Short mmCIF file of C-alpha atoms in Angstrom, two decimals:
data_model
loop_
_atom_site.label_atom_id
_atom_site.label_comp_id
_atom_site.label_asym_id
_atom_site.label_seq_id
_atom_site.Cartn_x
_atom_site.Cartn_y
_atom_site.Cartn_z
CA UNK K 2 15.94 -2.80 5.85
CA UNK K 3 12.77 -4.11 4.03
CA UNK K 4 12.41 -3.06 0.21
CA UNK K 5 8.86 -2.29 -1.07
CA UNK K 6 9.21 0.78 -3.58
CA UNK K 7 6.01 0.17 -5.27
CA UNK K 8 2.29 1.17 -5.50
CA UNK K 9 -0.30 2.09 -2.77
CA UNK K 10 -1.67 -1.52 -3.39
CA UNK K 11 1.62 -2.91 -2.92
CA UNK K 12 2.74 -1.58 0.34
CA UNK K 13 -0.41 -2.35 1.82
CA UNK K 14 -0.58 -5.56 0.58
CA UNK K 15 3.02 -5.97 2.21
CA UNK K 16 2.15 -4.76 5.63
CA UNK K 17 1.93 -8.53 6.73
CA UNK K 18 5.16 -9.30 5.94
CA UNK K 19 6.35 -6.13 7.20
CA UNK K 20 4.88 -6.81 10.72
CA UNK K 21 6.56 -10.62 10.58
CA UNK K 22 9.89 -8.91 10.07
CA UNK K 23 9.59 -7.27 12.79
CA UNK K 24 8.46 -9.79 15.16
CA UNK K 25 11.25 -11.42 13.73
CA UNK K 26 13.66 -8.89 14.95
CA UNK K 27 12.16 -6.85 17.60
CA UNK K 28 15.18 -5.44 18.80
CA UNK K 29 16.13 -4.12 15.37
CA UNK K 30 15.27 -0.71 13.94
CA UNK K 31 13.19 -1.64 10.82
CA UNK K 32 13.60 0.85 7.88
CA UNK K 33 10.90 1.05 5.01
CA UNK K 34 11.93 1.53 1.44
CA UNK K 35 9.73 2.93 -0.58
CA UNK K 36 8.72 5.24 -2.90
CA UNK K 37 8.38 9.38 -1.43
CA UNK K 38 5.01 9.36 -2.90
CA UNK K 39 3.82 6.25 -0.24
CA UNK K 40 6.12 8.08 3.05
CA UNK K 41 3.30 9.35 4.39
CA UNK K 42 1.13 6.22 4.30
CA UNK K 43 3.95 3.75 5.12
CA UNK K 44 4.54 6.08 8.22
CA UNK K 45 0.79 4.77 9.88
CA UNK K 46 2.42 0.97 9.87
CA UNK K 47 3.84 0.14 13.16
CA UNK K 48 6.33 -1.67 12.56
CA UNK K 49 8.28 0.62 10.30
CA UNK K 50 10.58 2.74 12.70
CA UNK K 51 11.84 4.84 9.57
CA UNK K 52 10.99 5.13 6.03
CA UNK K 53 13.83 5.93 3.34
CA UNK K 54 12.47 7.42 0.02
CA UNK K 55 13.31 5.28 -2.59
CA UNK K 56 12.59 4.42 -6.57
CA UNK K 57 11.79 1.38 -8.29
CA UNK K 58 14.64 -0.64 -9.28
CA UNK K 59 17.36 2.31 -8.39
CA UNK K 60 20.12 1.83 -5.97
CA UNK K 61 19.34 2.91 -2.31
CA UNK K 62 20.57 5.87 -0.49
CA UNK K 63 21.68 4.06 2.06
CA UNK K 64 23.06 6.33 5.15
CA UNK K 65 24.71 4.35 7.51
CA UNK K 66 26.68 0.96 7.93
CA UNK K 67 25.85 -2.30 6.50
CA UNK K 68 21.73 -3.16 7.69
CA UNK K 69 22.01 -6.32 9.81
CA UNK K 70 19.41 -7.77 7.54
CA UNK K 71 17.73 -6.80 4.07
CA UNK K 72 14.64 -8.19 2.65
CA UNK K 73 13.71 -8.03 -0.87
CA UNK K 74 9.60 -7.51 -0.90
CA UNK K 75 9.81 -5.84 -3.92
CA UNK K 76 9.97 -8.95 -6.81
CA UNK K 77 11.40 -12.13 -7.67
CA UNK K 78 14.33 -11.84 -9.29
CA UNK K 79 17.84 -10.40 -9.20
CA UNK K 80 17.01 -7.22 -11.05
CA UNK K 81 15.66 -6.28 -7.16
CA UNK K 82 17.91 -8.69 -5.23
CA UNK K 83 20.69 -6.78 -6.19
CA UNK K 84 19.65 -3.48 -4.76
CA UNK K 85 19.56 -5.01 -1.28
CA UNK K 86 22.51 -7.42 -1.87
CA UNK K 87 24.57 -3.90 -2.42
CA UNK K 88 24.00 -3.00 0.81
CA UNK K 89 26.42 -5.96 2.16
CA UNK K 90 24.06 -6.95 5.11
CA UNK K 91 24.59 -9.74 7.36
CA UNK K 92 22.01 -11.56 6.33
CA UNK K 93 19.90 -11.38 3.17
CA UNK K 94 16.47 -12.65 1.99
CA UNK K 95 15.17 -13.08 -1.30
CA UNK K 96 12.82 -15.31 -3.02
CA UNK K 97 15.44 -18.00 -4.49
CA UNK K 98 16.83 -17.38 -7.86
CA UNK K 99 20.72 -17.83 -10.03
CA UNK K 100 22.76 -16.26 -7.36
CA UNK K 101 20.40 -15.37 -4.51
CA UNK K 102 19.38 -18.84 -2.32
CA UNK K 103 15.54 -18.23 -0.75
CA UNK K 104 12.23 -19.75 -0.38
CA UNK K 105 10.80 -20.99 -4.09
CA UNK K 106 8.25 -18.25 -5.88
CA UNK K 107 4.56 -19.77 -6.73
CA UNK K 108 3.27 -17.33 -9.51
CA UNK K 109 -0.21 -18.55 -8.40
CA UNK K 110 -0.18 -17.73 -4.92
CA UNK K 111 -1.81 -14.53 -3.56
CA UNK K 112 0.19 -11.63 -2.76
CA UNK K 113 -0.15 -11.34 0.85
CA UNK K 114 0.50 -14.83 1.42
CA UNK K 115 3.58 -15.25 -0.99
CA UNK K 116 5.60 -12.26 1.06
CA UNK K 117 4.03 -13.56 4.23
CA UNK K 118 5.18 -17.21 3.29
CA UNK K 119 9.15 -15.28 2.33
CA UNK K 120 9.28 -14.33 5.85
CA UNK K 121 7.87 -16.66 7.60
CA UNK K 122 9.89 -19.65 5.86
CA UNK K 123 13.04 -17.48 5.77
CA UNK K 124 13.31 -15.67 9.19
CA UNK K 125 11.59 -18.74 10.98
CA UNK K 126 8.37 -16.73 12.37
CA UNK K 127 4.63 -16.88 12.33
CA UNK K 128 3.38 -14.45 9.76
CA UNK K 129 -0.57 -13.27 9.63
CA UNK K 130 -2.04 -12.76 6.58
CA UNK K 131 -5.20 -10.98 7.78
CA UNK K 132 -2.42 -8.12 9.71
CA UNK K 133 -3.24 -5.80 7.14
CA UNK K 134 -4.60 -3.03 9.23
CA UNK K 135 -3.40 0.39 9.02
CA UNK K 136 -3.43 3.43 11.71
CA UNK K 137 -6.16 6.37 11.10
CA UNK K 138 -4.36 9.37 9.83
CA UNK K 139 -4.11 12.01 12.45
CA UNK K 140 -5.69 13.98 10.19
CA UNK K 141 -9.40 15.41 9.99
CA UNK K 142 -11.18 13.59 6.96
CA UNK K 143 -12.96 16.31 4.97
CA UNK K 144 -16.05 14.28 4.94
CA UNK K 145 -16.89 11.55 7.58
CA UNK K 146 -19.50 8.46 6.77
CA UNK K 147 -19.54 8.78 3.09
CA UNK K 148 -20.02 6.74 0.07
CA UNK K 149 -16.86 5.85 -1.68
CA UNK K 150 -16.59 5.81 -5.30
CA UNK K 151 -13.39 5.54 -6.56
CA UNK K 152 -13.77 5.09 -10.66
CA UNK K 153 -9.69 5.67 -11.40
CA UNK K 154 -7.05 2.75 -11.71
CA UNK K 155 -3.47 3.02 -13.21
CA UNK K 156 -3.98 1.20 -16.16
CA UNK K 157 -7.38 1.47 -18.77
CA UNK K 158 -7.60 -1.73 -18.46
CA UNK K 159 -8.62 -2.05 -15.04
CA UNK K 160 -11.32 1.26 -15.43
CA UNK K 161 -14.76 0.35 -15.20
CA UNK K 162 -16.54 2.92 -17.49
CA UNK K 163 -17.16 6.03 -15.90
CA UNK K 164 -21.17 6.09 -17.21
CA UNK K 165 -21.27 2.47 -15.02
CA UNK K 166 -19.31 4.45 -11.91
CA UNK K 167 -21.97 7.57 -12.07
CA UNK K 168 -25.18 4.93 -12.44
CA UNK K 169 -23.57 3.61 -9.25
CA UNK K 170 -23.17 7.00 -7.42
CA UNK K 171 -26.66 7.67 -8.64
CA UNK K 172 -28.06 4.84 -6.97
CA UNK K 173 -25.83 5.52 -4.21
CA UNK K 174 -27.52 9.49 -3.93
CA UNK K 175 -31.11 8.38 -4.71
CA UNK K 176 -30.90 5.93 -1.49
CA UNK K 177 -29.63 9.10 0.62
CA UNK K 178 -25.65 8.71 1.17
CA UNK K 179 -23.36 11.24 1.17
CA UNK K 180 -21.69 10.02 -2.58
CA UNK K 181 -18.34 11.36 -2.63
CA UNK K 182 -15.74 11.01 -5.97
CA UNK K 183 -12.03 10.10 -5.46
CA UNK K 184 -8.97 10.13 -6.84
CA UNK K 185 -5.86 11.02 -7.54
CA UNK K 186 -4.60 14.68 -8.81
CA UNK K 187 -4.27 12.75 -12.57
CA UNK K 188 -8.20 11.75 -12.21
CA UNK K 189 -9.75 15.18 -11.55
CA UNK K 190 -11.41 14.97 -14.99
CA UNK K 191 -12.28 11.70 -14.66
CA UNK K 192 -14.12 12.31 -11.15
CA UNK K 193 -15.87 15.50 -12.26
CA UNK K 194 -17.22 13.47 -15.26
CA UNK K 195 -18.49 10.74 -13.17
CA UNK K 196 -19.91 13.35 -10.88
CA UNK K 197 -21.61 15.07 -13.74
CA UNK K 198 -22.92 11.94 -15.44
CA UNK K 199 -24.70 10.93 -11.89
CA UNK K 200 -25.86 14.60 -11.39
CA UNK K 201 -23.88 16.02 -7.98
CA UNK K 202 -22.50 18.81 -7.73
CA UNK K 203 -19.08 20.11 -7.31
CA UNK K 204 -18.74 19.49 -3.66
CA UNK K 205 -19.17 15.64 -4.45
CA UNK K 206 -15.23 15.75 -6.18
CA UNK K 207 -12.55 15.11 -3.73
CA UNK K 208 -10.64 13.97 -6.51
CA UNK K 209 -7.45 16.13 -6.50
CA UNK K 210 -8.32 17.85 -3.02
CA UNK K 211 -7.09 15.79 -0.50
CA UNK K 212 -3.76 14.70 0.54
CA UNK K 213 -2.77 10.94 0.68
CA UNK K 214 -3.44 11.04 4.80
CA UNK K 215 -7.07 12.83 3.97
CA UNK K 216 -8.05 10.70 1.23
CA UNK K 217 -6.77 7.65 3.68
CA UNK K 218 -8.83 9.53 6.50
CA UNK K 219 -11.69 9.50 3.82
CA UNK K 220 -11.90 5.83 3.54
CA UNK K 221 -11.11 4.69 7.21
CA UNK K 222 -14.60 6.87 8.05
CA UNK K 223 -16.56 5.80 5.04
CA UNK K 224 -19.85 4.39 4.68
CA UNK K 225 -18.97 2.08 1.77
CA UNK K 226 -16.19 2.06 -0.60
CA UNK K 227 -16.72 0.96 -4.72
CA UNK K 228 -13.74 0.64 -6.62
CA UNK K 229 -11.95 -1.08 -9.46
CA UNK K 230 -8.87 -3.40 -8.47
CA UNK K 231 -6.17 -0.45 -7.28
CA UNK K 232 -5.06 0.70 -4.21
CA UNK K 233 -8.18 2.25 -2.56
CA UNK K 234 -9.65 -1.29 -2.71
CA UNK K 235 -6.49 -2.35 -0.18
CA UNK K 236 -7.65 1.18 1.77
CA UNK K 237 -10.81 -0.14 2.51
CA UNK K 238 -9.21 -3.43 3.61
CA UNK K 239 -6.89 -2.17 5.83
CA UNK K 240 -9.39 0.27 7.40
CA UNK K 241 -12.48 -2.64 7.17
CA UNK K 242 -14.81 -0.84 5.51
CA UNK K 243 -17.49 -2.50 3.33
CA UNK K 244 -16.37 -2.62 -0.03
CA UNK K 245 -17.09 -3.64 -3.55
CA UNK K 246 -14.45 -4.27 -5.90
CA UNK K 247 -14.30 -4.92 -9.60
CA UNK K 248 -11.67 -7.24 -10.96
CA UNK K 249 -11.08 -7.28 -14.46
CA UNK K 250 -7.46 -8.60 -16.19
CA UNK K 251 -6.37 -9.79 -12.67
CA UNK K 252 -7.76 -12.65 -10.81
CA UNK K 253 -9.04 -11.60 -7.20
CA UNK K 254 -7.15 -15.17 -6.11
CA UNK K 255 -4.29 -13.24 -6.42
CA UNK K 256 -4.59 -9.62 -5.59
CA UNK K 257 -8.34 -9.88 -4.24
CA UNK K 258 -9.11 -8.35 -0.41
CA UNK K 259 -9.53 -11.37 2.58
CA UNK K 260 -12.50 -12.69 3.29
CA UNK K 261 -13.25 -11.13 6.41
CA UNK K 262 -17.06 -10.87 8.16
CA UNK K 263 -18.43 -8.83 10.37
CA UNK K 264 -22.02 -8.86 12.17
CA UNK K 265 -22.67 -11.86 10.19
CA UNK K 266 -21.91 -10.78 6.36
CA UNK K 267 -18.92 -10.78 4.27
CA UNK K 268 -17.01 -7.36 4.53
CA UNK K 269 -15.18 -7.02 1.24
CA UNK K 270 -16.99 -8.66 -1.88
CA UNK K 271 -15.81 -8.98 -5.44
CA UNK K 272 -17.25 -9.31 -8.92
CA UNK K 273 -15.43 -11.14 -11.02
CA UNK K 274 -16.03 -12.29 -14.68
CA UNK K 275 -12.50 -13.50 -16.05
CA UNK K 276 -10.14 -16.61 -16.69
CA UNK K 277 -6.82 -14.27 -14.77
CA UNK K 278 -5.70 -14.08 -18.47
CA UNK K 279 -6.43 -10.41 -18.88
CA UNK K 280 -3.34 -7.87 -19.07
CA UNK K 281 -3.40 -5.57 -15.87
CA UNK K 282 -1.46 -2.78 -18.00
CA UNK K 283 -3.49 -3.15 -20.81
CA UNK K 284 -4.82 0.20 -22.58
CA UNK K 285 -8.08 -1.03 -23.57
CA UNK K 286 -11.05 -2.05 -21.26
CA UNK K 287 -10.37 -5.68 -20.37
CA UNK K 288 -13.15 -7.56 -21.66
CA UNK K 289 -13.69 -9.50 -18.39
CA UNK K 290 -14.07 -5.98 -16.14
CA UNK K 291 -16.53 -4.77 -19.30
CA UNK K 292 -18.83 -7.94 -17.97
CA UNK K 293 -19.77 -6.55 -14.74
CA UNK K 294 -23.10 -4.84 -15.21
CA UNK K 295 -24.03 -1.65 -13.10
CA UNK K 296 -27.27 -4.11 -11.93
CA UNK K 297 -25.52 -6.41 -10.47
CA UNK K 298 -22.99 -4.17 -8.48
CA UNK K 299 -25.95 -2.13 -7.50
CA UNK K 300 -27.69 -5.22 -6.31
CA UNK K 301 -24.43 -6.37 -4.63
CA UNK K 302 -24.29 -2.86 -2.87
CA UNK K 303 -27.14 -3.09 -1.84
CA UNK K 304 -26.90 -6.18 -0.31
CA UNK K 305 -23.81 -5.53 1.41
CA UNK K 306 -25.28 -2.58 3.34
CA UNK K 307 -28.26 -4.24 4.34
CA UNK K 308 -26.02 -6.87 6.09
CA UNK K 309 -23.27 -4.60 7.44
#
């Protein structure tokens, strides 16, 4: 059993570690928990044989006997050691911490590679960082070679205005892609604005129209893919699609996509202007995000697609 009840960003950035636990134990079935909004998307990893819905920091529902093993991907600290440590296993791994003996937490070591490193140094196997790649929905995307732009993110903090989005998507337009608006059914408003502001027209909004597996379906077929630091920026990652991302209160060291190339440029680039002080809930705009112009992500963009 392997606990991840987080965000979108989070299990994807977890697949790694999710794949080493299974080459760990390849004889085991591997169950998945996480949270009922993520089952559908945590179903396209192949190493997860079952996924139980769970909630942050809640006792599981746990249906059967004692899991030969547990491991804790979800934090640090006993608060989420405990929900796996309740399920008696035979063996447990956590990061170490009073009570719970495991490999030491780094707070300055990227996310992939910290739950990779867990794994690795506490099941004894070889864990890939760059085996973040995620199966195509079996689903028909609603639009197929399109440009991405994604101008939602949990927190305010980590929004890029959505005036700087739709000067994007207008650039985008004026150079002849297909510019199509995501999001989630909480960013409707915010998509139609940026669709307004760049001048497109209803059909542009997928924002609130697409499943999970279609908006995942989306990305895996798109052109490019321009997005603030949340968990369409790990879509495009897992699916290796160009994309730009903007970082704001949260250095890319630590949550920023891999530096993978392909037909000789870099796939994935970021635009950074911060110190990793900022605060990634924070309500405001974080002034390090504000920095990034709309010139030099346009420039950036276009860049990008002239290499790849």
């Amino acid at each position: 059993m392997v606990l991840r009840p987080l965000g979108l960003g989070d299990l994807l950035t977890g697949v790694p570690a999710i794949r080493a636990v299974r080459a760990a134990v390849p004889r085991h079935r591997l169950v998945l928990a996480t949270t009922a909004a993520l089952e559908p998307l945590a179903r396209l990893i192949d190493a997860v044989d079952e996924v139980l819905p769970a909630r942050e920091l809640e006792p599981l529902d746990w249906p059967g006997p004692p899991p030969e093993l547990a491991v804790d991907l979800h934090g640090k600290g006993p608060a989420s050691h405990v929900i796996v440590a309740e399920l008696q296993p035979d063996r447990l791994l956590t990061f170490d911490s009073p009570g719970y003996p495991g490999p030491t937490w780094y707070p300055d070591e990227h996310e992939v590679r910290r739950w990779c490193r867990l794994v690795s140094e506490g099941l004894g196997v070889e864990a890939d960082p760059d085996a973040l790649d995620l199966a195509v929905p079996a689903v028909t995307p609603p639009v197929s070679g399109a440009a991405v732009v994604h101008p939602g993110a949990a927190y305010p903090g980590r929004r890029w205005p959505p005036e700087r989005f739709a000067a994007v998507a207008r650039h985008l337009a004026a150079q002849g892609h297909d510019v199509r608006i995501t999001g989630g059914p909480a960013e409707v408003a915010l998509a139609c604005s940026v669709a307004e502001l760049a001048g497109l027209g209803e059909e542009a909004v997928l924002a609130g129209r697409t499943s999970s597996l279609e908006l995942a379906a989306v990305v895996a077929a798109a052109r490019v893919v321009v997005s603030g630091d949340t968990g369409v920026a790990h879509l495009a990652t897992a699916y290796r699609r160009p994309s730009i991302v903007l970082f704001g209160p949260v250095s890319p060291a630590l949550w920023g996509p891999p530096i993978r190339h392909e037909r000789g440029g870099r796939l994935h680039v970021v635009l950074w202007h911060g110190d990793g002080t900022g605060d990634p809930w924070g309500t405001e705009l974080d002034p390090a995000l504000a920095l990034v112009t709309v010139e030099e992500v346009v420039v950036a963009l276009d860049a990008l697609l002239e290499r790849v």
